[in-house]
PDB file of C-alpha atoms in Angstrom:
ATOM      1  CA  MET A  12     -15.543 -12.097 -46.851  1.00  0.00           C
ATOM      2  CA  PRO A  13     -15.533  -8.979 -45.352  1.00  0.00           C
ATOM      3  CA  LEU A  14     -15.651  -8.642 -41.679  1.00  0.00           C
ATOM      4  CA  ARG A  15     -18.572  -7.501 -39.758  1.00  0.00           C
ATOM      5  CA  LEU A  16     -18.362  -6.177 -35.852  1.00  0.00           C
ATOM      6  CA  HIS A  17     -21.005  -5.012 -33.227  1.00  0.00           C
ATOM      7  CA  ASN A  18     -20.992  -1.988 -33.312  1.00  0.00           C
ATOM      8  CA  THR A  19     -21.756  -0.522 -29.775  1.00  0.00           C
ATOM      9  CA  LEU A  20     -22.967   2.894 -30.497  1.00  0.00           C
ATOM     10  CA  THR A  21     -25.409   1.678 -32.613  1.00  0.00           C
ATOM     11  CA  GLY A  22     -25.659  -1.546 -30.936  1.00  0.00           C
ATOM     12  CA  ARG A  23     -25.758  -3.402 -34.311  1.00  0.00           C
ATOM     13  CA  VAL A  24     -23.761  -5.687 -36.016  1.00  0.00           C
ATOM     14  CA  GLU A  25     -22.151  -4.064 -39.425  1.00  0.00           C
ATOM     15  CA  PRO A  26     -19.214  -4.051 -41.916  1.00  0.00           C
ATOM     16  CA  PHE A  27     -16.288  -2.565 -40.710  1.00  0.00           C
ATOM     17  CA  VAL A  28     -15.777   0.219 -43.469  1.00  0.00           C
ATOM     18  CA  PRO A  29     -11.973   2.050 -42.258  1.00  0.00           C
ATOM     19  CA  ILE A  30     -11.277   4.996 -43.018  1.00  0.00           C
ATOM     20  CA  ASP A  31      -8.448   4.337 -45.410  1.00  0.00           C
ATOM     21  CA  PRO A  32      -9.503   1.228 -47.370  1.00  0.00           C
ATOM     22  CA  ALA A  33      -5.940   0.337 -47.057  1.00  0.00           C
ATOM     23  CA  ARG A  34      -5.428   0.855 -43.204  1.00  0.00           C
ATOM     24  CA  VAL A  35      -6.622   0.234 -40.136  1.00  0.00           C
ATOM     25  CA  THR A  36      -5.624   2.195 -36.997  1.00  0.00           C
ATOM     26  CA  PHE A  37      -6.151   0.212 -33.655  1.00  0.00           C
ATOM     27  CA  TYR A  38      -6.604   1.657 -30.029  1.00  0.00           C
ATOM     28  CA  SER A  39      -7.166  -1.614 -27.480  1.00  0.00           C
ATOM     29  CA  CYS A  40      -6.865  -0.798 -23.424  1.00  0.00           C
ATOM     30  CA  GLY A  41      -4.477  -2.713 -21.938  1.00  0.00           C
ATOM     31  CA  PRO A  42      -3.563  -3.710 -18.199  1.00  0.00           C
ATOM     32  CA  THR A  43      -3.507  -1.391 -15.436  1.00  0.00           C
ATOM     33  CA  VAL A  44      -0.126  -2.297 -13.606  1.00  0.00           C
ATOM     34  CA  TYR A  45      -0.472  -2.658  -9.734  1.00  0.00           C
ATOM     35  CA  ASP A  46      -0.330  -6.811 -10.045  1.00  0.00           C
ATOM     36  CA  PHE A  47       0.231  -9.688 -11.991  1.00  0.00           C
ATOM     37  CA  ALA A  48      -2.106  -9.779 -15.099  1.00  0.00           C
ATOM     38  CA  HIS A  49      -4.624 -12.981 -14.650  1.00  0.00           C
ATOM     39  CA  ILE A  50      -6.112 -15.300 -17.232  1.00  0.00           C
ATOM     40  CA  GLY A  51      -9.706 -13.362 -16.958  1.00  0.00           C
ATOM     41  CA  ASN A  52      -7.439  -9.767 -17.848  1.00  0.00           C
ATOM     42  CA  PHE A  53      -5.718 -11.318 -20.599  1.00  0.00           C
ATOM     43  CA  ARG A  54      -9.255 -12.605 -22.227  1.00  0.00           C
ATOM     44  CA  SER A  55      -9.578  -9.039 -23.540  1.00  0.00           C
ATOM     45  CA  PHE A  56      -6.293  -8.567 -24.302  1.00  0.00           C
ATOM     46  CA  LEU A  57      -6.642 -11.814 -26.580  1.00  0.00           C
ATOM     47  CA  ALA A  58     -10.208 -10.972 -27.918  1.00  0.00           C
ATOM     48  CA  ALA A  59      -8.089  -7.975 -29.306  1.00  0.00           C
ATOM     49  CA  ASP A  60      -5.294  -9.685 -30.889  1.00  0.00           C
ATOM     50  CA  VAL A  61      -7.593 -12.409 -32.575  1.00  0.00           C
ATOM     51  CA  LEU A  62      -9.218  -9.031 -34.105  1.00  0.00           C
ATOM     52  CA  ARG A  63      -6.189  -8.034 -35.508  1.00  0.00           C
ATOM     53  CA  ARG A  64      -5.659 -11.004 -36.775  1.00  0.00           C
ATOM     54  CA  TRP A  65      -8.221 -11.376 -38.778  1.00  0.00           C
ATOM     55  CA  LEU A  66      -7.760  -7.807 -40.628  1.00  0.00           C
ATOM     56  CA  GLU A  67      -4.560  -9.029 -41.555  1.00  0.00           C
ATOM     57  CA  SER A  68      -5.260 -12.347 -42.844  1.00  0.00           C
ATOM     58  CA  PRO A  69      -5.443 -12.826 -46.922  1.00  0.00           C
ATOM     59  CA  LEU A  70      -9.314 -13.964 -46.066  1.00  0.00           C
ATOM     60  CA  CYS A  71     -10.505 -10.521 -44.639  1.00  0.00           C
ATOM     61  CA  ARG A  72     -11.834  -8.781 -47.936  1.00  0.00           C
ATOM     62  CA  ARG A  73     -10.990  -5.402 -48.040  1.00  0.00           C
ATOM     63  CA  VAL A  74     -13.838  -2.555 -48.506  1.00  0.00           C
ATOM     64  CA  ASP A  75     -14.009   1.126 -49.644  1.00  0.00           C
ATOM     65  CA  ALA A  76     -15.438   3.936 -48.796  1.00  0.00           C
ATOM     66  CA  SER A  77     -18.436   2.806 -49.355  1.00  0.00           C
ATOM     67  CA  GLY A  78     -18.701  -0.630 -47.755  1.00  0.00           C
ATOM     68  CA  ARG A  79     -18.037  -2.170 -51.245  1.00  0.00           C
ATOM     69  CA  GLU A  80     -15.679  -5.090 -51.476  1.00  0.00           C
ATOM     70  CA  LEU A  81     -12.427  -4.530 -52.894  1.00  0.00           C
ATOM     71  CA  PRO A  82     -11.053  -7.083 -55.798  1.00  0.00           C
ATOM     72  CA  ALA A  83      -9.103  -9.928 -54.624  1.00  0.00           C
ATOM     73  CA  PRO A  84      -5.001  -9.598 -54.803  1.00  0.00           C
ATOM     74  CA  PRO A  85      -3.525 -11.734 -57.728  1.00  0.00           C
ATOM     75  CA  PRO A  86      -1.953 -15.146 -56.592  1.00  0.00           C
ATOM     76  CA  GLY A  87       0.599 -14.423 -54.387  1.00  0.00           C
ATOM     77  CA  GLY A  88      -0.383 -10.808 -53.552  1.00  0.00           C
ATOM     78  CA  VAL A  89      -1.316  -9.495 -50.216  1.00  0.00           C
ATOM     79  CA  GLY A  90      -4.641  -9.898 -48.549  1.00  0.00           C
ATOM     80  CA  GLY A  91      -6.137  -8.249 -45.892  1.00  0.00           C
ATOM     81  CA  TYR A  92      -5.167  -4.860 -44.339  1.00  0.00           C
ATOM     82  CA  ARG A  93      -1.969  -3.177 -42.746  1.00  0.00           C
ATOM     83  CA  VAL A  94      -2.810  -2.208 -38.897  1.00  0.00           C
ATOM     84  CA  ARG A  95      -1.531  -0.100 -36.942  1.00  0.00           C
ATOM     85  CA  HIS A  96      -2.772  -1.434 -32.814  1.00  0.00           C
ATOM     86  CA  VAL A  97      -1.748   0.358 -29.880  1.00  0.00           C
ATOM     87  CA  MET A  98      -2.368  -0.877 -26.670  1.00  0.00           C
ATOM     88  CA  ASN A  99      -1.847   1.385 -23.106  1.00  0.00           C
ATOM     89  CA  ILE A 100      -0.244   0.038 -20.186  1.00  0.00           C
ATOM     90  CA  THR A 101      -1.963   2.407 -17.348  1.00  0.00           C
ATOM     91  CA  ASP A 102       1.070   3.350 -14.670  1.00  0.00           C
ATOM     92  CA  VAL A 103      -0.895   5.701 -12.689  1.00  0.00           C
ATOM     93  CA  GLY A 104      -4.419   7.693 -12.925  1.00  0.00           C
ATOM     94  CA  HIS A 105      -6.673   4.573 -12.102  1.00  0.00           C
ATOM     95  CA  MET A 106      -8.127   4.824  -8.900  1.00  0.00           C
ATOM     96  CA  VAL A 107      -9.372   2.034  -6.454  1.00  0.00           C
ATOM     97  CA  ASP A 108     -13.284   3.363  -6.786  1.00  0.00           C
ATOM     98  CA  ASP A 109     -12.892   3.719 -10.726  1.00  0.00           C
ATOM     99  CA  ASP A 110     -16.908   3.770 -10.475  1.00  0.00           C
ATOM    100  CA  ASP A 111     -16.560   7.368  -8.738  1.00  0.00           C
ATOM    101  CA  ALA A 112     -16.240   9.629 -11.302  1.00  0.00           C
ATOM    102  CA  ASP A 113     -14.520  12.243  -9.126  1.00  0.00           C
ATOM    103  CA  GLY A 114     -11.285  10.434  -8.801  1.00  0.00           C
ATOM    104  CA  GLY A 115     -12.100   9.183  -5.507  1.00  0.00           C
ATOM    105  CA  GLY A 116     -10.600   6.350  -2.803  1.00  0.00           C
ATOM    106  CA  ALA A 117      -6.775   5.449  -4.135  1.00  0.00           C
ATOM    107  CA  ASP A 118      -4.550   5.120  -6.672  1.00  0.00           C
ATOM    108  CA  LYS A 119      -4.305   1.688  -7.741  1.00  0.00           C
ATOM    109  CA  ILE A 120      -0.546   1.756  -7.893  1.00  0.00           C
ATOM    110  CA  GLU A 121      -0.043   3.562  -4.716  1.00  0.00           C
ATOM    111  CA  ALA A 122      -2.479   1.442  -2.591  1.00  0.00           C
ATOM    112  CA  ALA A 123       0.244  -2.020  -3.869  1.00  0.00           C
ATOM    113  CA  SER A 124       2.425  -0.010  -2.306  1.00  0.00           C
ATOM    114  CA  ALA A 125       0.924  -0.937   1.242  1.00  0.00           C
ATOM    115  CA  ARG A 126       0.140  -4.220  -0.154  1.00  0.00           C
ATOM    116  CA  LEU A 127       3.942  -5.217  -1.009  1.00  0.00           C
ATOM    117  CA  LEU A 128       5.365  -3.393   1.932  1.00  0.00           C
ATOM    118  CA  GLU A 129       3.767  -5.673   4.407  1.00  0.00           C
ATOM    119  CA  GLN A 130       4.863  -8.870   2.089  1.00  0.00           C
ATOM    120  CA  LYS A 131       8.580  -7.553   2.496  1.00  0.00           C
ATOM    121  CA  LYS A 132       8.378  -7.524   6.030  1.00  0.00           C
ATOM    122  CA  SER A 133       7.271 -11.335   5.957  1.00  0.00           C
ATOM    123  CA  GLY A 134      10.174 -11.547   3.014  1.00  0.00           C
ATOM    124  CA  ARG A 135       7.423 -12.589   0.192  1.00  0.00           C
ATOM    125  CA  LEU A 136       7.682 -10.293  -1.662  1.00  0.00           C
ATOM    126  CA  PRO A 137       7.322 -11.501  -5.518  1.00  0.00           C
ATOM    127  CA  GLU A 138       9.736 -13.498  -7.612  1.00  0.00           C
ATOM    128  CA  GLY A 139      11.628 -11.113  -9.460  1.00  0.00           C
ATOM    129  CA  ALA A 140      11.277  -8.299  -7.364  1.00  0.00           C
ATOM    130  CA  GLY A 141      15.568  -7.907  -7.272  1.00  0.00           C
ATOM    131  CA  PRO A 142      17.170  -6.409  -3.995  1.00  0.00           C
ATOM    132  CA  GLU A 143      16.909  -2.641  -5.653  1.00  0.00           C
ATOM    133  CA  PHE A 144      13.027  -2.982  -5.599  1.00  0.00           C
ATOM    134  CA  ASP A 145      11.348  -0.804  -3.215  1.00  0.00           C
ATOM    135  CA  PRO A 146       7.712  -0.796  -2.589  1.00  0.00           C
ATOM    136  CA  ARG A 147       7.500   2.492  -1.345  1.00  0.00           C
ATOM    137  CA  ASN A 148       8.279   3.764  -5.258  1.00  0.00           C
ATOM    138  CA  PRO A 149       5.026   4.100  -7.129  1.00  0.00           C
ATOM    139  CA  TRP A 150       7.504   3.827 -10.421  1.00  0.00           C
ATOM    140  CA  HIS A 151       8.995   0.935  -9.783  1.00  0.00           C
ATOM    141  CA  ILE A 152       5.733  -0.847  -9.041  1.00  0.00           C
ATOM    142  CA  ALA A 153       4.486   0.185 -11.812  1.00  0.00           C
ATOM    143  CA  ASP A 154       8.236  -1.139 -14.384  1.00  0.00           C
ATOM    144  CA  PHE A 155       7.636  -4.572 -12.045  1.00  0.00           C
ATOM    145  CA  TYR A 156       4.451  -5.413 -13.153  1.00  0.00           C
ATOM    146  CA  ALA A 157       4.654  -4.102 -16.640  1.00  0.00           C
ATOM    147  CA  ARG A 158       7.642  -5.660 -17.765  1.00  0.00           C
ATOM    148  CA  ALA A 159       6.068  -8.949 -15.787  1.00  0.00           C
ATOM    149  CA  PHE A 160       2.438  -8.472 -18.184  1.00  0.00           C
ATOM    150  CA  VAL A 161       5.076  -7.801 -21.035  1.00  0.00           C
ATOM    151  CA  ARG A 162       6.655 -11.382 -20.510  1.00  0.00           C
ATOM    152  CA  ASP A 163       3.677 -13.088 -20.172  1.00  0.00           C
ATOM    153  CA  ALA A 164       1.823 -11.045 -23.347  1.00  0.00           C
ATOM    154  CA  LEU A 165       4.917 -12.410 -25.553  1.00  0.00           C
ATOM    155  CA  THR A 166       4.488 -16.142 -24.115  1.00  0.00           C
ATOM    156  CA  LEU A 167       0.628 -15.821 -25.419  1.00  0.00           C
ATOM    157  CA  GLY A 168       2.399 -14.384 -28.854  1.00  0.00           C
ATOM    158  CA  LEU A 169       0.231 -10.883 -28.935  1.00  0.00           C
ATOM    159  CA  LYS A 170       0.895  -9.464 -31.622  1.00  0.00           C
ATOM    160  CA  VAL A 171       0.699  -5.403 -30.428  1.00  0.00           C
ATOM    161  CA  VAL A 172       3.281  -6.846 -27.849  1.00  0.00           C
ATOM    162  CA  GLN A 173       5.710  -8.345 -30.212  1.00  0.00           C
ATOM    163  CA  ASP A 174       5.854  -5.384 -32.374  1.00  0.00           C
ATOM    164  CA  ALA A 175       6.455  -3.166 -29.179  1.00  0.00           C
ATOM    165  CA  GLN A 176       9.730  -4.907 -29.211  1.00  0.00           C
ATOM    166  CA  ARG A 177      10.977  -3.201 -32.004  1.00  0.00           C
ATOM    167  CA  ASP A 178       8.800   0.025 -32.086  1.00  0.00           C
ATOM    168  CA  PRO A 179       8.187   1.069 -28.019  1.00  0.00           C
ATOM    169  CA  ALA A 180       5.851   3.723 -28.805  1.00  0.00           C
ATOM    170  CA  LEU A 181       2.915   1.115 -29.646  1.00  0.00           C
ATOM    171  CA  LEU A 182       2.277  -0.026 -25.744  1.00  0.00           C
ATOM    172  CA  PRO A 183       2.514   3.879 -24.294  1.00  0.00           C
ATOM    173  CA  ARG A 184       2.582   4.709 -20.455  1.00  0.00           C
ATOM    174  CA  PRO A 185       0.711   7.308 -19.306  1.00  0.00           C
ATOM    175  CA  THR A 186       3.703   8.677 -17.199  1.00  0.00           C
ATOM    176  CA  ALA A 187       5.382   9.480 -20.878  1.00  0.00           C
ATOM    177  CA  TYR A 188       2.428  11.511 -21.933  1.00  0.00           C
ATOM    178  CA  ILE A 189       1.891  13.968 -19.321  1.00  0.00           C
ATOM    179  CA  ARG A 190       1.827  17.119 -21.512  1.00  0.00           C
ATOM    180  CA  PRO A 191      -0.261  16.010 -24.657  1.00  0.00           C
ATOM    181  CA  MET A 192      -2.609  15.307 -21.298  1.00  0.00           C
ATOM    182  CA  LEU A 193      -2.226  18.751 -19.681  1.00  0.00           C
ATOM    183  CA  GLU A 194      -2.577  20.496 -23.312  1.00  0.00           C
ATOM    184  CA  MET A 195      -5.822  18.299 -24.014  1.00  0.00           C
ATOM    185  CA  VAL A 196      -7.509  19.449 -20.678  1.00  0.00           C
ATOM    186  CA  LEU A 197      -6.216  23.274 -21.581  1.00  0.00           C
ATOM    187  CA  THR A 198      -7.922  23.291 -25.099  1.00  0.00           C
ATOM    188  CA  LEU A 199     -11.109  21.315 -23.266  1.00  0.00           C
ATOM    189  CA  VAL A 200     -11.691  24.138 -21.165  1.00  0.00           C
ATOM    190  CA  GLU A 201     -10.829  26.951 -23.717  1.00  0.00           C
ATOM    191  CA  ARG A 202     -13.698  25.573 -26.413  1.00  0.00           C
ATOM    192  CA  GLY A 203     -16.074  25.450 -23.014  1.00  0.00           C
ATOM    193  CA  HIS A 204     -15.876  21.002 -22.674  1.00  0.00           C
ATOM    194  CA  ALA A 205     -14.216  21.068 -19.083  1.00  0.00           C
ATOM    195  CA  TYR A 206     -13.851  23.858 -16.041  1.00  0.00           C
ATOM    196  CA  ILE A 207     -11.701  24.354 -13.500  1.00  0.00           C
ATOM    197  CA  ALA A 208     -13.767  23.579 -10.226  1.00  0.00           C
ATOM    198  CA  PRO A 209     -12.743  26.267  -7.222  1.00  0.00           C
ATOM    199  CA  ASP A 210     -10.537  23.220  -5.556  1.00  0.00           C
ATOM    200  CA  GLY A 211      -8.441  22.784  -8.639  1.00  0.00           C
ATOM    201  CA  VAL A 212      -9.889  19.825 -10.478  1.00  0.00           C
ATOM    202  CA  ALA A 213     -10.462  19.613 -14.084  1.00  0.00           C
ATOM    203  CA  TYR A 214     -13.827  18.359 -14.821  1.00  0.00           C
ATOM    204  CA  PHE A 215     -15.231  17.303 -18.335  1.00  0.00           C
ATOM    205  CA  ASP A 216     -18.537  19.411 -18.650  1.00  0.00           C
ATOM    206  CA  THR A 217     -21.320  16.915 -19.430  1.00  0.00           C
ATOM    207  CA  ARG A 218     -23.750  19.594 -20.868  1.00  0.00           C
ATOM    208  CA  SER A 219     -21.798  20.700 -23.339  1.00  0.00           C
ATOM    209  CA  PHE A 220     -21.710  17.691 -25.018  1.00  0.00           C
ATOM    210  CA  PRO A 221     -25.263  16.366 -26.163  1.00  0.00           C
ATOM    211  CA  ALA A 222     -24.441  13.030 -27.096  1.00  0.00           C
ATOM    212  CA  TYR A 223     -23.485  12.049 -24.152  1.00  0.00           C
ATOM    213  CA  GLY A 224     -24.428   8.728 -22.661  1.00  0.00           C
ATOM    214  CA  ARG A 225     -25.135   7.923 -26.239  1.00  0.00           C
ATOM    215  CA  LEU A 226     -22.460   5.321 -26.152  1.00  0.00           C
ATOM    216  CA  SER A 227     -23.786   3.206 -23.102  1.00  0.00           C
ATOM    217  CA  GLY A 228     -27.890   4.336 -23.799  1.00  0.00           C
ATOM    218  CA  ASN A 229     -27.633   6.441 -20.366  1.00  0.00           C
ATOM    219  CA  THR A 230     -29.184   9.862 -20.104  1.00  0.00           C
ATOM    220  CA  ILE A 231     -27.478  12.576 -18.595  1.00  0.00           C
ATOM    221  CA  GLU A 232     -30.750  13.206 -16.583  1.00  0.00           C
ATOM    222  CA  ALA A 233     -30.859   9.394 -15.690  1.00  0.00           C
ATOM    223  CA  ILE A 234     -27.003   8.616 -14.227  1.00  0.00           C
ATOM    224  CA  ARG A 235     -25.468  10.141 -10.651  1.00  0.00           C
ATOM    225  CA  SER A 236     -22.117  10.161 -12.146  1.00  0.00           C
ATOM    226  CA  GLY A 237     -20.139  10.146 -14.734  1.00  0.00           C
ATOM    227  CA  ALA A 238     -19.347   6.383 -14.305  1.00  0.00           C
ATOM    228  CA  GLY A 239     -22.719   5.579 -12.530  1.00  0.00           C
ATOM    229  CA  GLY A 240     -21.771   5.035  -9.805  1.00  0.00           C
ATOM    230  CA  ARG A 241     -20.939   7.019  -5.997  1.00  0.00           C
ATOM    231  CA  VAL A 242     -20.018  10.227  -5.742  1.00  0.00           C
ATOM    232  CA  THR A 243     -18.956  12.205  -2.301  1.00  0.00           C
ATOM    233  CA  GLU A 244     -20.874  15.408  -1.420  1.00  0.00           C
ATOM    234  CA  ALA A 245     -17.613  17.231  -1.322  1.00  0.00           C
ATOM    235  CA  ALA A 246     -17.028  17.112  -4.828  1.00  0.00           C
ATOM    236  CA  GLN A 247     -20.921  17.338  -5.886  1.00  0.00           C
ATOM    237  CA  SER A 248     -20.692  20.933  -4.382  1.00  0.00           C
ATOM    238  CA  VAL A 249     -17.623  22.486  -6.920  1.00  0.00           C
ATOM    239  CA  LYS A 250     -19.375  19.992  -9.855  1.00  0.00           C
ATOM    240  CA  LYS A 251     -21.758  22.177 -12.668  1.00  0.00           C
ATOM    241  CA  HIS A 252     -23.558  18.620 -13.146  1.00  0.00           C
ATOM    242  CA  PRO A 253     -22.838  15.309 -11.250  1.00  0.00           C
ATOM    243  CA  ALA A 254     -22.339  13.759 -14.193  1.00  0.00           C
ATOM    244  CA  ASP A 255     -19.317  15.176 -14.944  1.00  0.00           C
ATOM    245  CA  PHE A 256     -16.070  13.785 -14.137  1.00  0.00           C
ATOM    246  CA  MET A 257     -12.648  14.176 -13.308  1.00  0.00           C
ATOM    247  CA  LEU A 258      -9.850  14.976 -15.808  1.00  0.00           C
ATOM    248  CA  TRP A 259      -6.637  16.743 -14.060  1.00  0.00           C
ATOM    249  CA  LYS A 260      -7.148  16.059  -9.908  1.00  0.00           C
ATOM    250  CA  PRO A 261      -4.436  18.261  -7.694  1.00  0.00           C
ATOM    251  CA  ASP A 262      -2.621  16.716  -5.141  1.00  0.00           C
ATOM    252  CA  PRO A 263       0.593  17.633  -3.398  1.00  0.00           C
ATOM    253  CA  THR A 264       0.885  14.309  -1.769  1.00  0.00           C
ATOM    254  CA  HIS A 265       0.346  12.088  -4.392  1.00  0.00           C
ATOM    255  CA  ARG A 266       3.515  10.438  -5.241  1.00  0.00           C
ATOM    256  CA  MET A 267       2.838  10.534  -9.007  1.00  0.00           C
ATOM    257  CA  ARG A 268       2.385  13.441  -9.922  1.00  0.00           C
ATOM    258  CA  TRP A 269       3.023  16.569 -11.952  1.00  0.00           C
ATOM    259  CA  ASP A 270       3.486  20.458 -11.845  1.00  0.00           C
ATOM    260  CA  PRO A 271       1.720  21.234 -14.744  1.00  0.00           C
ATOM    261  CA  SER A 272       3.205  25.042 -15.534  1.00  0.00           C
ATOM    262  CA  LYS A 273       6.871  22.863 -15.568  1.00  0.00           C
ATOM    263  CA  GLU A 274       5.678  20.429 -17.832  1.00  0.00           C
ATOM    264  CA  LEU A 275       4.239  22.757 -20.173  1.00  0.00           C
ATOM    265  CA  GLY A 276       7.107  25.483 -19.789  1.00  0.00           C
ATOM    266  CA  ARG A 277       3.889  28.249 -19.000  1.00  0.00           C
ATOM    267  CA  PRO A 278       2.023  29.130 -16.447  1.00  0.00           C
ATOM    268  CA  VAL A 279      -1.425  27.164 -16.323  1.00  0.00           C
ATOM    269  CA  PRO A 280      -4.160  27.327 -14.385  1.00  0.00           C
ATOM    270  CA  LEU A 281      -3.673  23.407 -13.140  1.00  0.00           C
ATOM    271  CA  LYS A 282      -2.465  23.030 -10.045  1.00  0.00           C
ATOM    272  CA  GLU A 283      -0.143  20.377  -9.205  1.00  0.00           C
ATOM    273  CA  GLY A 284      -1.458  17.114  -8.818  1.00  0.00           C
ATOM    274  CA  TYR A 285      -2.380  13.465 -11.762  1.00  0.00           C
ATOM    275  CA  PRO A 286      -4.390  12.767 -14.364  1.00  0.00           C
ATOM    276  CA  GLY A 287      -7.652  10.559 -14.451  1.00  0.00           C
ATOM    277  CA  TRP A 288      -8.123   7.640 -16.198  1.00  0.00           C
ATOM    278  CA  HIS A 289     -11.020   8.683 -18.793  1.00  0.00           C
ATOM    279  CA  LEU A 290      -8.225  11.174 -19.893  1.00  0.00           C
ATOM    280  CA  GLU A 291      -5.535   9.144 -20.339  1.00  0.00           C
ATOM    281  CA  CYS A 292      -6.241   6.887 -23.438  1.00  0.00           C
ATOM    282  CA  SER A 293      -7.759   9.821 -25.460  1.00  0.00           C
ATOM    283  CA  ALA A 294      -4.702  12.152 -25.014  1.00  0.00           C
ATOM    284  CA  MET A 295      -2.261   8.671 -26.003  1.00  0.00           C
ATOM    285  CA  ALA A 296      -4.776   7.681 -28.688  1.00  0.00           C
ATOM    286  CA  GLN A 297      -4.873  11.056 -30.461  1.00  0.00           C
ATOM    287  CA  GLU A 298      -0.933  11.420 -29.882  1.00  0.00           C
ATOM    288  CA  LEU A 299      -0.301   8.060 -31.673  1.00  0.00           C
ATOM    289  CA  LEU A 300      -3.368   7.388 -33.873  1.00  0.00           C
ATOM    290  CA  GLY A 301      -4.672  10.823 -34.848  1.00  0.00           C
ATOM    291  CA  GLU A 302      -8.105  12.794 -33.957  1.00  0.00           C
ATOM    292  CA  VAL A 303     -10.143   9.900 -35.565  1.00  0.00           C
ATOM    293  CA  ILE A 304      -9.615   5.564 -35.403  1.00  0.00           C
ATOM    294  CA  ASP A 305     -11.090   2.962 -37.095  1.00  0.00           C
ATOM    295  CA  LEU A 306     -11.237   0.469 -33.934  1.00  0.00           C
ATOM    296  CA  HIS A 307     -11.390   0.902 -30.240  1.00  0.00           C
ATOM    297  CA  SER A 308     -11.624  -2.248 -27.750  1.00  0.00           C
ATOM    298  CA  GLY A 309     -11.626  -3.041 -24.330  1.00  0.00           C
ATOM    299  CA  GLY A 310     -13.655  -4.205 -21.455  1.00  0.00           C
ATOM    300  CA  GLU A 311     -17.110  -2.948 -20.791  1.00  0.00           C
ATOM    301  CA  ASP A 312     -16.475  -0.242 -18.362  1.00  0.00           C
ATOM    302  CA  ASN A 313     -15.243   1.752 -21.736  1.00  0.00           C
ATOM    303  CA  ILE A 314     -19.185   1.411 -22.396  1.00  0.00           C
ATOM    304  CA  PHE A 315     -18.946   4.967 -20.810  1.00  0.00           C
ATOM    305  CA  PRO A 316     -20.847   6.182 -18.537  1.00  0.00           C
TER     306      PRO A 316
END
């Protein structure tokens, strides 16, 4: 039978009609690797895996662009869709105060460094952290927990992780996509959808997008910040609107930081720093799946703002 899904944008259960009648593009939000994933984390990843398996199943009947069911394949033929499924592994940019659209708090991976340093002092580093593991190095931390996640995901049989053993691009990490993120920020600025504040932070200009808030049912007048949470007075003083959220944050002290001009090979009006988590998946999804995709799944925090 054809697939029917709850569409978060409309709030209704609707027939699923892909852009291409034979192929589905699917982006699902993966883990932020600052600790081991637990069963609650894996619920979201497993839900995406079940959905992907149904789409590929011969029992899933395909439909054309009008939503009309296509004829069943002949005996021995292959039913279902071909699915290109991408899931990110976030290794920078997720903050302890993720509900603060200004990028407040510490980076979760840098915050994990303090915890691991204390564990090292007491000889209690996690199993598998070899002698070369440096808890002061955020790259070591991200890679250690990313590998642990992949092992657990393979044990559970997540297809996207299995596929990534042959095609690593299916499990992208933001640190490998800094250039397209920077290009996206500059494109948004050029088109009037973002701006660089006096303190150097690049913000998305929510008032430039009339449909902002439609996904969650909020309105720009009703929300205090782009993530519906706390904002600082210092940040508010440089923003055009309280709802504007961070795309790029300059920070010369952050241990995972990039010089935009060096990354792009030309002078740009962005300072050394790191991306905001709202930007990361947008850039990676566009780079790997195109500007328009069929499905996006993840946790409730994706119903933004």
